[in-house]
Amino acid sequence: MSELIRIAGIGFMGGMLALTVRKERPEFAVMVSLITSVIILAEILEGAGSIVSELKELTEECGVDIKYFAIALKAAGMAYIAQFAAEILRDSGENAVASKVEAAGKICILALTMPVMTSFLRLCVKVVNGI
C-alpha cells in the first residue's frame, strides 16, 4: 500500500509540475512527463523481481516448461513498453506515431509467441488424430 501511495505521489507531483511548466515552456513539459514516467517505471520494476520469482517457482511446481514462462514474461514486458512509449507520444501530441508503436508492439508479441502457438497447434493435431 505504501508503494502505491509513493508512486501516486510521484505521479501527482510530476503531473502538477508538467502542468505548471506547460504554460510557459511546453517543450519542457514533455520532458517532465517523461522523467516522471521513467521514475514511476523504475519504482514498479523494483518490486517486480519478487513477483517473477514467485511465478517461476509456481511454474516449476506445476511442471510447465520454463521457456513458456519466459516467453509469457517477455510478452507482458513488451506490452508494457509499447503502452508506455505510446502514452508518452500521445502526451506529446504524436497520436499517429503512438498508434504505430502500439501496432509494432502487437506484431513483436505475435512473433515472440509463435513457438508457443505452434506447439499448441501440434498438440491439438496429435489429440485429434489420436481419437
PDB file of C-alpha atoms in Angstrom, residues 7-116:
ATOM      1  CA  ILE A   7       4.042   6.121  -6.799  1.00  0.00           C
ATOM      2  CA  ALA A   8       0.787   8.098  -6.806  1.00  0.00           C
ATOM      3  CA  GLY A   9       2.599  10.966  -5.054  1.00  0.00           C
ATOM      4  CA  ILE A  10       5.390  10.936  -7.630  1.00  0.00           C
ATOM      5  CA  GLY A  11       2.811  10.912 -10.411  1.00  0.00           C
ATOM      6  CA  PHE A  12       0.811  13.726  -8.847  1.00  0.00           C
ATOM      7  CA  MET A  13       3.871  15.919  -8.301  1.00  0.00           C
ATOM      8  CA  GLY A  14       5.218  15.241 -11.790  1.00  0.00           C
ATOM      9  CA  GLY A  15       1.826  15.934 -13.342  1.00  0.00           C
ATOM     10  CA  MET A  16       1.397  19.197 -11.474  1.00  0.00           C
ATOM     11  CA  LEU A  17       4.933  20.272 -12.382  1.00  0.00           C
ATOM     12  CA  ALA A  18       4.325  19.432 -16.044  1.00  0.00           C
ATOM     13  CA  LEU A  19       1.049  21.344 -15.976  1.00  0.00           C
ATOM     14  CA  THR A  20       2.774  24.379 -14.456  1.00  0.00           C
ATOM     15  CA  VAL A  21       5.712  24.257 -16.873  1.00  0.00           C
ATOM     16  CA  ARG A  22       3.433  23.700 -19.895  1.00  0.00           C
ATOM     17  CA  LYS A  23       2.083  27.272 -19.616  1.00  0.00           C
ATOM     18  CA  GLU A  24       5.500  28.865 -20.068  1.00  0.00           C
ATOM     19  CA  ARG A  25       7.630  26.211 -21.808  1.00  0.00           C
ATOM     20  CA  PRO A  26       5.552  23.416 -23.402  1.00  0.00           C
ATOM     21  CA  GLU A  27       8.664  21.639 -24.691  1.00  0.00           C
ATOM     22  CA  PHE A  28       9.881  21.158 -21.117  1.00  0.00           C
ATOM     23  CA  ALA A  29       6.515  19.782 -20.002  1.00  0.00           C
ATOM     24  CA  VAL A  30       7.069  16.721 -22.197  1.00  0.00           C
ATOM     25  CA  MET A  31      10.462  16.174 -20.591  1.00  0.00           C
ATOM     26  CA  VAL A  32       8.989  16.480 -17.094  1.00  0.00           C
ATOM     27  CA  SER A  33       6.316  13.919 -18.024  1.00  0.00           C
ATOM     28  CA  LEU A  34       8.928  11.591 -19.476  1.00  0.00           C
ATOM     29  CA  ILE A  35      11.196  11.840 -16.421  1.00  0.00           C
ATOM     30  CA  THR A  36       8.232  11.292 -14.087  1.00  0.00           C
ATOM     31  CA  SER A  37       7.171   8.243 -16.096  1.00  0.00           C
ATOM     32  CA  VAL A  38      10.674   6.776 -16.003  1.00  0.00           C
ATOM     33  CA  ILE A  39      10.860   7.255 -12.224  1.00  0.00           C
ATOM     34  CA  ILE A  40       7.492   5.540 -11.786  1.00  0.00           C
ATOM     35  CA  LEU A  41       8.541   2.702 -14.096  1.00  0.00           C
ATOM     36  CA  ALA A  42      11.750   2.240 -12.097  1.00  0.00           C
ATOM     37  CA  GLU A  43       9.706   2.068  -8.877  1.00  0.00           C
ATOM     38  CA  ILE A  44       7.433  -0.568 -10.400  1.00  0.00           C
ATOM     39  CA  LEU A  45      10.289  -2.673 -11.755  1.00  0.00           C
ATOM     40  CA  GLU A  46      11.978  -2.639  -8.360  1.00  0.00           C
ATOM     41  CA  GLY A  47       9.065  -4.595  -6.910  1.00  0.00           C
ATOM     42  CA  ALA A  48       8.593  -6.843  -9.919  1.00  0.00           C
ATOM     43  CA  GLY A  49      11.533  -9.099  -9.023  1.00  0.00           C
ATOM     44  CA  SER A  50       9.647 -10.829  -6.223  1.00  0.00           C
ATOM     45  CA  ILE A  51       6.641 -11.399  -8.460  1.00  0.00           C
ATOM     46  CA  VAL A  52       8.819 -13.000 -11.128  1.00  0.00           C
ATOM     47  CA  SER A  53      10.474 -15.239  -8.540  1.00  0.00           C
ATOM     48  CA  GLU A  54       7.129 -16.437  -7.220  1.00  0.00           C
ATOM     49  CA  LEU A  55       5.789 -17.094 -10.710  1.00  0.00           C
ATOM     50  CA  LYS A  56       8.941 -19.007 -11.593  1.00  0.00           C
ATOM     51  CA  GLU A  57       8.556 -21.218  -8.514  1.00  0.00           C
ATOM     52  CA  LEU A  58       4.898 -21.841  -9.347  1.00  0.00           C
ATOM     53  CA  THR A  59       5.793 -22.741 -12.924  1.00  0.00           C
ATOM     54  CA  GLU A  60       8.411 -25.233 -11.750  1.00  0.00           C
ATOM     55  CA  GLU A  61       5.995 -26.789  -9.227  1.00  0.00           C
ATOM     56  CA  CYS A  62       3.369 -27.257 -11.937  1.00  0.00           C
ATOM     57  CA  GLY A  63       5.879 -28.889 -14.276  1.00  0.00           C
ATOM     58  CA  VAL A  64       5.470 -26.291 -17.013  1.00  0.00           C
ATOM     59  CA  ASP A  65       8.476 -25.807 -19.280  1.00  0.00           C
ATOM     60  CA  ILE A  66      10.336 -22.676 -18.175  1.00  0.00           C
ATOM     61  CA  LYS A  67      10.712 -21.475 -21.777  1.00  0.00           C
ATOM     62  CA  TYR A  68       6.936 -20.906 -21.937  1.00  0.00           C
ATOM     63  CA  PHE A  69       7.083 -18.855 -18.763  1.00  0.00           C
ATOM     64  CA  ALA A  70       9.945 -16.802 -20.181  1.00  0.00           C
ATOM     65  CA  ILE A  71       8.005 -16.139 -23.383  1.00  0.00           C
ATOM     66  CA  ALA A  72       4.917 -15.050 -21.432  1.00  0.00           C
ATOM     67  CA  LEU A  73       7.024 -12.753 -19.256  1.00  0.00           C
ATOM     68  CA  LYS A  74       8.733 -11.202 -22.289  1.00  0.00           C
ATOM     69  CA  ALA A  75       5.365 -10.692 -23.999  1.00  0.00           C
ATOM     70  CA  ALA A  76       3.998  -8.900 -20.940  1.00  0.00           C
ATOM     71  CA  GLY A  77       7.128  -6.739 -20.823  1.00  0.00           C
ATOM     72  CA  MET A  78       6.784  -5.874 -24.495  1.00  0.00           C
ATOM     73  CA  ALA A  79       3.153  -4.892 -23.980  1.00  0.00           C
ATOM     74  CA  TYR A  80       4.063  -2.571 -21.097  1.00  0.00           C
ATOM     75  CA  ILE A  81       6.931  -0.986 -23.024  1.00  0.00           C
ATOM     76  CA  ALA A  82       4.778  -0.376 -26.106  1.00  0.00           C
ATOM     77  CA  GLN A  83       1.986   1.096 -23.984  1.00  0.00           C
ATOM     78  CA  PHE A  84       4.441   3.274 -22.041  1.00  0.00           C
ATOM     79  CA  ALA A  85       6.006   4.629 -25.240  1.00  0.00           C
ATOM     80  CA  ALA A  86       2.618   5.202 -26.876  1.00  0.00           C
ATOM     81  CA  GLU A  87       1.308   7.134 -23.869  1.00  0.00           C
ATOM     82  CA  ILE A  88       4.379   9.370 -23.836  1.00  0.00           C
ATOM     83  CA  LEU A  89       3.919  10.006 -27.556  1.00  0.00           C
ATOM     84  CA  ARG A  90       0.226  10.809 -27.070  1.00  0.00           C
ATOM     85  CA  ASP A  91       1.137  13.245 -24.288  1.00  0.00           C
ATOM     86  CA  SER A  92       3.455  14.903 -26.806  1.00  0.00           C
ATOM     87  CA  GLY A  93       0.631  15.178 -29.336  1.00  0.00           C
ATOM     88  CA  GLU A  94       2.000  12.467 -31.619  1.00  0.00           C
ATOM     89  CA  ASN A  95      -1.114  10.265 -31.848  1.00  0.00           C
ATOM     90  CA  ALA A  96      -0.254   8.789 -35.238  1.00  0.00           C
ATOM     91  CA  VAL A  97       3.209   7.706 -34.115  1.00  0.00           C
ATOM     92  CA  ALA A  98       1.741   6.316 -30.877  1.00  0.00           C
ATOM     93  CA  SER A  99      -0.617   4.101 -32.875  1.00  0.00           C
ATOM     94  CA  LYS A 100       2.310   2.776 -34.918  1.00  0.00           C
ATOM     95  CA  VAL A 101       4.277   1.973 -31.765  1.00  0.00           C
ATOM     96  CA  GLU A 102       1.294   0.039 -30.412  1.00  0.00           C
ATOM     97  CA  ALA A 103       0.934  -1.860 -33.684  1.00  0.00           C
ATOM     98  CA  ALA A 104       4.648  -2.677 -33.679  1.00  0.00           C
ATOM     99  CA  GLY A 105       4.343  -3.939 -30.102  1.00  0.00           C
ATOM    100  CA  LYS A 106       1.483  -6.253 -31.073  1.00  0.00           C
ATOM    101  CA  ILE A 107       3.418  -7.637 -34.038  1.00  0.00           C
ATOM    102  CA  CYS A 108       6.520  -8.210 -31.881  1.00  0.00           C
ATOM    103  CA  ILE A 109       4.423 -10.043 -29.288  1.00  0.00           C
ATOM    104  CA  LEU A 110       2.849 -12.175 -32.012  1.00  0.00           C
ATOM    105  CA  ALA A 111       6.277 -13.052 -33.403  1.00  0.00           C
ATOM    106  CA  LEU A 112       7.568 -13.865 -29.915  1.00  0.00           C
ATOM    107  CA  THR A 113       4.654 -16.168 -29.125  1.00  0.00           C
ATOM    108  CA  MET A 114       4.724 -18.096 -32.415  1.00  0.00           C
ATOM    109  CA  PRO A 115       6.662 -21.045 -30.905  1.00  0.00           C
ATOM    110  CA  VAL A 116       4.031 -21.386 -28.174  1.00  0.00           C
TER     111      VAL A 116
END
